[in-house]
Structures are given as C-alpha cells and as structure tokens.
Short mmCIF file of N, CA and C in Angstrom, two decimals:
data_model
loop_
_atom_site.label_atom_id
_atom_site.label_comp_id
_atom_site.label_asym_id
_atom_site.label_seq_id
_atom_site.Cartn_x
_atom_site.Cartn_y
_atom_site.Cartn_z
N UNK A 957 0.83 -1.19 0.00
CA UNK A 957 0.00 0.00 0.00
C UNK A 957 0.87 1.26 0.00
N UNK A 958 1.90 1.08 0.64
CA UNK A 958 2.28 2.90 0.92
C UNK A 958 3.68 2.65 -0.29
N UNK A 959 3.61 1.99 -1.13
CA UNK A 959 4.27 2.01 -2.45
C UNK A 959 4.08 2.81 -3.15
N UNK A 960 2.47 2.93 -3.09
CA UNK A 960 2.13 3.98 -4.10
C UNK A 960 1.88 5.19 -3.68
N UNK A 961 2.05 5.68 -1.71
CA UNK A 961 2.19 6.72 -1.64
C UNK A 961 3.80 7.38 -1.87
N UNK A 962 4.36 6.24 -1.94
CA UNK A 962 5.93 6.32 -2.56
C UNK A 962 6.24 7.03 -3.72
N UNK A 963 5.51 6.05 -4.92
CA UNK A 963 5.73 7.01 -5.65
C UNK A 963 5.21 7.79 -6.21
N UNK A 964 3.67 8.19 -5.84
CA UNK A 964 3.35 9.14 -6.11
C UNK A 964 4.11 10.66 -5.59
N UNK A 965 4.55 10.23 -4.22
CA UNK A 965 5.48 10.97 -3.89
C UNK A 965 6.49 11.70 -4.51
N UNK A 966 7.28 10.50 -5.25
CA UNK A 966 8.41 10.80 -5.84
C UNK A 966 8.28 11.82 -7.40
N UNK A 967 6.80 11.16 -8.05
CA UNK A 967 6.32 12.03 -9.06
C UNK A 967 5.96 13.84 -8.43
N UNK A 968 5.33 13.85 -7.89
CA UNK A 968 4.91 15.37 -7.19
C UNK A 968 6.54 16.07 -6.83
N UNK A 969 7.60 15.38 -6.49
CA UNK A 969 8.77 16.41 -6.34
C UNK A 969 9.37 16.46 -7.51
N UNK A 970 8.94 15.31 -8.46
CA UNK A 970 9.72 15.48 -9.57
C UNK A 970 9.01 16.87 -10.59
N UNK A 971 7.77 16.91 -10.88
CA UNK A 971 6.74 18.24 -10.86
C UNK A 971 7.21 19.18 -10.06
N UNK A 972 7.68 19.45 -9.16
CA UNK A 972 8.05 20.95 -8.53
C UNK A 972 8.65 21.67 -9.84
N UNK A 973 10.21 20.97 -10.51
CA UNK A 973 10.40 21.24 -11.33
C UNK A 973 10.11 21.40 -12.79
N UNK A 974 8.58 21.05 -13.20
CA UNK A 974 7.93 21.03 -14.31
C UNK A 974 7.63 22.55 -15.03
N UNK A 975 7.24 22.62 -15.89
CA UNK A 975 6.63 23.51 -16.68
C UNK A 975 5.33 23.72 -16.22
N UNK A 976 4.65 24.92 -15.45
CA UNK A 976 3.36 25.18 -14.77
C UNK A 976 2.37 24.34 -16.19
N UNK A 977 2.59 24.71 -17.51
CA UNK A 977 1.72 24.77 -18.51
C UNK A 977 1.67 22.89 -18.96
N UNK A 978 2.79 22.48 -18.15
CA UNK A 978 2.95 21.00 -19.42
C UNK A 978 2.39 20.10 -18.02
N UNK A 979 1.85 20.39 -16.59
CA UNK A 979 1.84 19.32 -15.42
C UNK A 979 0.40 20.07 -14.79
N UNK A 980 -0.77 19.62 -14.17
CA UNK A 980 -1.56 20.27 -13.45
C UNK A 980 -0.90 20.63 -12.07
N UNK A 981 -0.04 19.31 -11.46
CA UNK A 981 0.58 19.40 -9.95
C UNK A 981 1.68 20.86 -10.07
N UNK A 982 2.57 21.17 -11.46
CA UNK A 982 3.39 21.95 -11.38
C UNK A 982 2.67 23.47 -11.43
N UNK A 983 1.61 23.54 -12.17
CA UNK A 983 0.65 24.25 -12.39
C UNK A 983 0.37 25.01 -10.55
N UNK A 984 -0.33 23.99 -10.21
CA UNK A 984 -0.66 24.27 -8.94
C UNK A 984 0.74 25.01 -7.64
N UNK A 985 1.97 24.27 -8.03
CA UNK A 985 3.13 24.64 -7.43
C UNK A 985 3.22 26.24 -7.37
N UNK A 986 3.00 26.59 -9.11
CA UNK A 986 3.30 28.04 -9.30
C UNK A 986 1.95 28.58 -8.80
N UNK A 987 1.13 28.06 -8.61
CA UNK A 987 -0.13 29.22 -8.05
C UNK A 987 0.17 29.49 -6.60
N UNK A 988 0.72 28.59 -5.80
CA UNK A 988 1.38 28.92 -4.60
C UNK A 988 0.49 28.43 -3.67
N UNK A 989 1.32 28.26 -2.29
CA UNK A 989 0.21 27.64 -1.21
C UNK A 989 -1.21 27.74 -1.15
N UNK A 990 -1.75 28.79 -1.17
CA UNK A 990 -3.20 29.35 -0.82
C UNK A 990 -3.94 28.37 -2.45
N UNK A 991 -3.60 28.60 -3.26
CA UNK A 991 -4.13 27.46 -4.01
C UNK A 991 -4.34 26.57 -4.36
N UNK A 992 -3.19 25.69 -3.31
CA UNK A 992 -3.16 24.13 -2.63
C UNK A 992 -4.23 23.84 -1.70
N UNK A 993 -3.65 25.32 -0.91
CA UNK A 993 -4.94 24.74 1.10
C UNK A 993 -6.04 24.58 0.27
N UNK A 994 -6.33 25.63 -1.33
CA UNK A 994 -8.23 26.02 -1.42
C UNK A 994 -8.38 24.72 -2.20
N UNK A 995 -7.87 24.31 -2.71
CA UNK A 995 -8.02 22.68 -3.32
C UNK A 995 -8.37 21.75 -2.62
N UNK A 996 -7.82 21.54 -1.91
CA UNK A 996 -7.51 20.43 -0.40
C UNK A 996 -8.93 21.08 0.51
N UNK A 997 -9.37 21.91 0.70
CA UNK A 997 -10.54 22.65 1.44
C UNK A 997 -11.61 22.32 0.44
N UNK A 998 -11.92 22.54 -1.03
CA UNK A 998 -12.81 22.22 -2.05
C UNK A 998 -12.95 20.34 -1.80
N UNK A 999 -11.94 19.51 -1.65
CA UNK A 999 -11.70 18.16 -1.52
C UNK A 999 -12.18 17.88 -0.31
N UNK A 1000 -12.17 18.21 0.75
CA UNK A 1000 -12.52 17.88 2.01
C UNK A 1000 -13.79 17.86 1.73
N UNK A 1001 -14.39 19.27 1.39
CA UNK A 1001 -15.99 19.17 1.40
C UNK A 1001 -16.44 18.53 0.66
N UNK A 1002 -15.93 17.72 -0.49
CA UNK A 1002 -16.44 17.15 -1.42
C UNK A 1002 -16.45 15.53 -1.16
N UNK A 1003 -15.65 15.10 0.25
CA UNK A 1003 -14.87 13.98 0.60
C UNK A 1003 -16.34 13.72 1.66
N UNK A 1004 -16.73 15.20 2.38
CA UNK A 1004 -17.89 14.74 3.19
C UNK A 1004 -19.03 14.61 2.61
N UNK A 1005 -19.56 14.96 1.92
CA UNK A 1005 -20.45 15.31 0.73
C UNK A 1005 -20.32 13.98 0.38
N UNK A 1006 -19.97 13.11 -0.19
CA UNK A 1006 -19.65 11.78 -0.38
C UNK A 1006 -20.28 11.33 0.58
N UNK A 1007 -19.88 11.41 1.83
CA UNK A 1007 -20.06 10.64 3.14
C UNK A 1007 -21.26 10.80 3.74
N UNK A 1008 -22.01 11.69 3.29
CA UNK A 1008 -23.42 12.12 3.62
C UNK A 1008 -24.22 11.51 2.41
N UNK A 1009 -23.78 11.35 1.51
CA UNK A 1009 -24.72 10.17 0.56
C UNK A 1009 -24.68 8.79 0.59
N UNK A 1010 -23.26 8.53 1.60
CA UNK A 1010 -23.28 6.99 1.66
C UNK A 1010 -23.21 6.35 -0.08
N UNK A 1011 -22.54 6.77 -0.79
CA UNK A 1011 -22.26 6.05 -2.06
C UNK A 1011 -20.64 5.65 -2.23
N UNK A 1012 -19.97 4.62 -1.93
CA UNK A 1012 -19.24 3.92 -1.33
C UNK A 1012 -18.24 4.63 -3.12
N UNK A 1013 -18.33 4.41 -4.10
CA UNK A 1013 -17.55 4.83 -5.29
C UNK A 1013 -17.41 6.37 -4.84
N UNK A 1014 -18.37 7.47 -4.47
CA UNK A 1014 -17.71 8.50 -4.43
C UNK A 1014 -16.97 8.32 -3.15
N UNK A 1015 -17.47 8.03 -2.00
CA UNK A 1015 -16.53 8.22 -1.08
C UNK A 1015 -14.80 7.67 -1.52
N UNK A 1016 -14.68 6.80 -1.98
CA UNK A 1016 -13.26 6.33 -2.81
C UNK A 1016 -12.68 7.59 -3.45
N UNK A 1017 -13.33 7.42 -4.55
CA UNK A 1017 -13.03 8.49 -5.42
C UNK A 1017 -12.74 10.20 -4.60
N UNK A 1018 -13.52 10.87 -4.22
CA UNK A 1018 -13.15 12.06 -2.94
C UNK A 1018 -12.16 11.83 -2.34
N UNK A 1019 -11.99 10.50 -1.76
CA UNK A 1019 -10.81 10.39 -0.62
C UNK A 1019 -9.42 10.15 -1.06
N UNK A 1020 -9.68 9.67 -2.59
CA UNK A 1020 -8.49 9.86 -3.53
C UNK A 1020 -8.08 11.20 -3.33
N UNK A 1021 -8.82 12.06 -4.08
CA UNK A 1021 -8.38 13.51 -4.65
C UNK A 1021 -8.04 14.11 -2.92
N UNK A 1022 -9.04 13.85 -2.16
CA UNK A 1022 -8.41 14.68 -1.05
C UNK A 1022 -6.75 13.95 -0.72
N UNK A 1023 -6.01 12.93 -0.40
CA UNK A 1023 -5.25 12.54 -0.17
C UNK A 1023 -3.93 13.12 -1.34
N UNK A 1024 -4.53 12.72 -2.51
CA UNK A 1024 -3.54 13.36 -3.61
C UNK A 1024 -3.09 14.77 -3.25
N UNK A 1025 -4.18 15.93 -3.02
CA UNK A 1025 -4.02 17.17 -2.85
C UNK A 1025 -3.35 17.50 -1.77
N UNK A 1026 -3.36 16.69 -0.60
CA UNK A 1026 -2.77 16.62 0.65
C UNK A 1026 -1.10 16.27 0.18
N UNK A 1027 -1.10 15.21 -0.34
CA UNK A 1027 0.04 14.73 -0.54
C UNK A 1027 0.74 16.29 -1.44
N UNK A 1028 0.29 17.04 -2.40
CA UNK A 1028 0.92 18.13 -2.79
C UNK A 1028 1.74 19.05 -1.90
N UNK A 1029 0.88 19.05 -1.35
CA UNK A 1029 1.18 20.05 0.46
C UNK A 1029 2.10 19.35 0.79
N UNK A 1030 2.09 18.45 1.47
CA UNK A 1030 3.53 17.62 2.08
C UNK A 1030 4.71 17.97 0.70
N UNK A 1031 4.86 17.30 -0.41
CA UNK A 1031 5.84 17.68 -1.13
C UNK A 1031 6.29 18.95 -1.21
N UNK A 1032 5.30 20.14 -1.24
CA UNK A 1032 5.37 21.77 -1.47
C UNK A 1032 6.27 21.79 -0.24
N UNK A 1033 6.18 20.91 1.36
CA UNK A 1033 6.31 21.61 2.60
C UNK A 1033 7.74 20.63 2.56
N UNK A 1034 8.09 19.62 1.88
CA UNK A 1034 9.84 19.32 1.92
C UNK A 1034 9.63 17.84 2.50
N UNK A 1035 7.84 17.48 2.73
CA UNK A 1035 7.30 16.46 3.82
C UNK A 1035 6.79 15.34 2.67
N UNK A 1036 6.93 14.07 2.91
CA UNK A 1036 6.30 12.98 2.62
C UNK A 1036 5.41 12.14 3.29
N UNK A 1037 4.54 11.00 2.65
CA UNK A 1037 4.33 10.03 3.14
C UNK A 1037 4.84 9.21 4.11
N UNK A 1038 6.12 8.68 3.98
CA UNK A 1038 6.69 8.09 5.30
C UNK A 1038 6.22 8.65 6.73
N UNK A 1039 6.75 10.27 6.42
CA UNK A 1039 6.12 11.07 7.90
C UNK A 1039 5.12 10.86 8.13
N UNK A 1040 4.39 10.96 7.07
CA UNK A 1040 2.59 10.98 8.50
C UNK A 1040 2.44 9.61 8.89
N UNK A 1041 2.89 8.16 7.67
CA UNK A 1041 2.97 7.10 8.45
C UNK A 1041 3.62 7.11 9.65
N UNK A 1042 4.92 7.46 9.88
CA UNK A 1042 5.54 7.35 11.18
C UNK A 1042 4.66 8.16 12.57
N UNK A 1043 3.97 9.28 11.91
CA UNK A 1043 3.07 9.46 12.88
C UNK A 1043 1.99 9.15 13.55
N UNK A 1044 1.46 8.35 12.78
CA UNK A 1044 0.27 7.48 12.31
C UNK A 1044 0.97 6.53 13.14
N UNK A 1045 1.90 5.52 12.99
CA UNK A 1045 2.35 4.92 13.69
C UNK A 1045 3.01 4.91 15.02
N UNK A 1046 3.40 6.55 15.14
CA UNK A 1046 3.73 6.48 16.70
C UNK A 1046 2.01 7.24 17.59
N UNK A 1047 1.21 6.95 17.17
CA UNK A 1047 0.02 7.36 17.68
C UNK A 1047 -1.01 6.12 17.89
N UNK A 1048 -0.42 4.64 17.15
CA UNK A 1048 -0.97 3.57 17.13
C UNK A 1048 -0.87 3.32 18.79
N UNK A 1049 -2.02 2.58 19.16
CA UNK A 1049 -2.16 1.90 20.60
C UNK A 1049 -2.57 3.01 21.33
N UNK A 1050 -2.46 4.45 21.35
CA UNK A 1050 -2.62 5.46 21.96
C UNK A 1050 -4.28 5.84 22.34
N UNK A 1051 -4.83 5.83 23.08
CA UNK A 1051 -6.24 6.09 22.57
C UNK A 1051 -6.44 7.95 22.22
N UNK A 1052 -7.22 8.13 21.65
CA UNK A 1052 -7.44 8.95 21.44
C UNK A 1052 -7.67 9.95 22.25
N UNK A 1053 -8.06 9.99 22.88
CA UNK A 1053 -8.57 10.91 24.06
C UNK A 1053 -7.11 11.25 24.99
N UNK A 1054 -6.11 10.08 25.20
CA UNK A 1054 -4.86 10.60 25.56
C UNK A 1054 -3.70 11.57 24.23
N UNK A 1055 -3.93 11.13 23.17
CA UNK A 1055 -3.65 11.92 21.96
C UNK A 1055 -3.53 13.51 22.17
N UNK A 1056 -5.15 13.32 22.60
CA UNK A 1056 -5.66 15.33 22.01
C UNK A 1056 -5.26 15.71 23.28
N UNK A 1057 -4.99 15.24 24.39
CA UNK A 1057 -4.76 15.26 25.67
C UNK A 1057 -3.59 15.73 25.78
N UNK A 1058 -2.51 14.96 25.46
CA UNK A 1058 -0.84 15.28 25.05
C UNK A 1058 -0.95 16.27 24.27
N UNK A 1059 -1.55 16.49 22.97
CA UNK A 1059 -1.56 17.65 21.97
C UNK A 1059 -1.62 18.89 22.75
N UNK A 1060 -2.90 18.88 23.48
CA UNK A 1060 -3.45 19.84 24.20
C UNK A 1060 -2.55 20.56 25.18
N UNK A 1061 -1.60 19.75 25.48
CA UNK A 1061 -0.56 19.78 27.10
C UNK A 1061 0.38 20.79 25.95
N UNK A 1062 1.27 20.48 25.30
CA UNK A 1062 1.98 20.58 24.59
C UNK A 1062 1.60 22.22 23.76
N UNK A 1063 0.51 22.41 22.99
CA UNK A 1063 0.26 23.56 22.35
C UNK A 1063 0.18 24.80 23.12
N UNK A 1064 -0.28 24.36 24.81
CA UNK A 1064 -0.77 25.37 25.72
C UNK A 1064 0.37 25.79 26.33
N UNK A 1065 1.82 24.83 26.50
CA UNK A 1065 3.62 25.06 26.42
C UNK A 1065 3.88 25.94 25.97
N UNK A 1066 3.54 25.76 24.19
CA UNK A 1066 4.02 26.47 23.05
C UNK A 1066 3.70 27.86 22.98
N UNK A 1067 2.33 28.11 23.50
CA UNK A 1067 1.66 29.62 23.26
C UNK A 1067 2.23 30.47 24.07
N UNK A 1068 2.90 31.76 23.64
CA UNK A 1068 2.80 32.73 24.32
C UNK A 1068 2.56 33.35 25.48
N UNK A 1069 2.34 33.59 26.47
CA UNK A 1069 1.66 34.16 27.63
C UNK A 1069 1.24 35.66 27.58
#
C-alpha cells in the first residue's frame, strides 16, 4: 500500500520542477500555497459530501483527490508520506482521548503568555 504513496510521492517532487503549462501538480506549485490549502478545502468538502450520501464509489473516489491534494502540500512543505505514516504509527495503541490530551498539554507550552 504505501508504495504507491511512494511514488506518487516521488512524481509530485519530480513536478516541482515542471513547466506550470505541461503538469496540473506543477501548475498548482506556481499558483502557490493558498491554491493548494483552497483545493484540499474544495476536496474535504467534497470527501464529506460523499459521506453524507453513503455512495461507497464516491466516497473512494473524494478520498483519492483529497489525499492526492494533501500529498501536494507535504511535497510543497519538503514532507512525505513516510512522515505521517511514522506518525500514524507512533500514535498507534494510543487512545485517542490521551492523543488530544498530550496535543493539548503541549500547544498550551508552546503559546505565548
């Protein structure tokens, strides 16, 4: 499975360097972040929208494009697949509620006073 977030991976950095006009992903590179997040934000809603019809092909299909568009972002940000697996994986066994818990501890560190 994460073969093909491999190399889809490897295609999207190889597109950084494309011709905006000859790649849609390089295309998107040169429109710049804010036209990644609004992609990935258009995909989300379109990913729930799916999920509120319960039609098992769109939900696939949505959760493609949202993941693809996501995956842009990670390449744009220097970040891959491996990472969120490894995060994904160091969050395995964890329950959730201790997760947002730690998150929570941690962000309220980070802020300012």
């Amino acid at each position: 499975m994460s073969d093909v977030l491999t190399r889809l991976a490897r295609v999207l950095e190889e597109r950084k360097s494309a011709d905006p006009d000859s790649s849609y992903v390089a295309g998107l590179y040169a429109k710049g972040l804010d036209a990644i997040l609004k992609k990935i934000g258009e995909e989300a809603i379109e990913t729930v929208m799916a999920g509120k019809e319960g039609d098992p092909d769109k939900i696939l299909y949505e959760t493609a494009d949202l993941w693809f568009h996501t995956m842009v972002l990670l390449a744009r940000e220097g970040l891959g697949p491996e990472q969120v697996l490894a995060e994904l994986e160091r969050r395995f066994g964890l329950s959730g509620l201790e997760e947002k818990a730690s998150r929570s501890l941690s962000e309220n560190r980070n802020r300012p006073v």
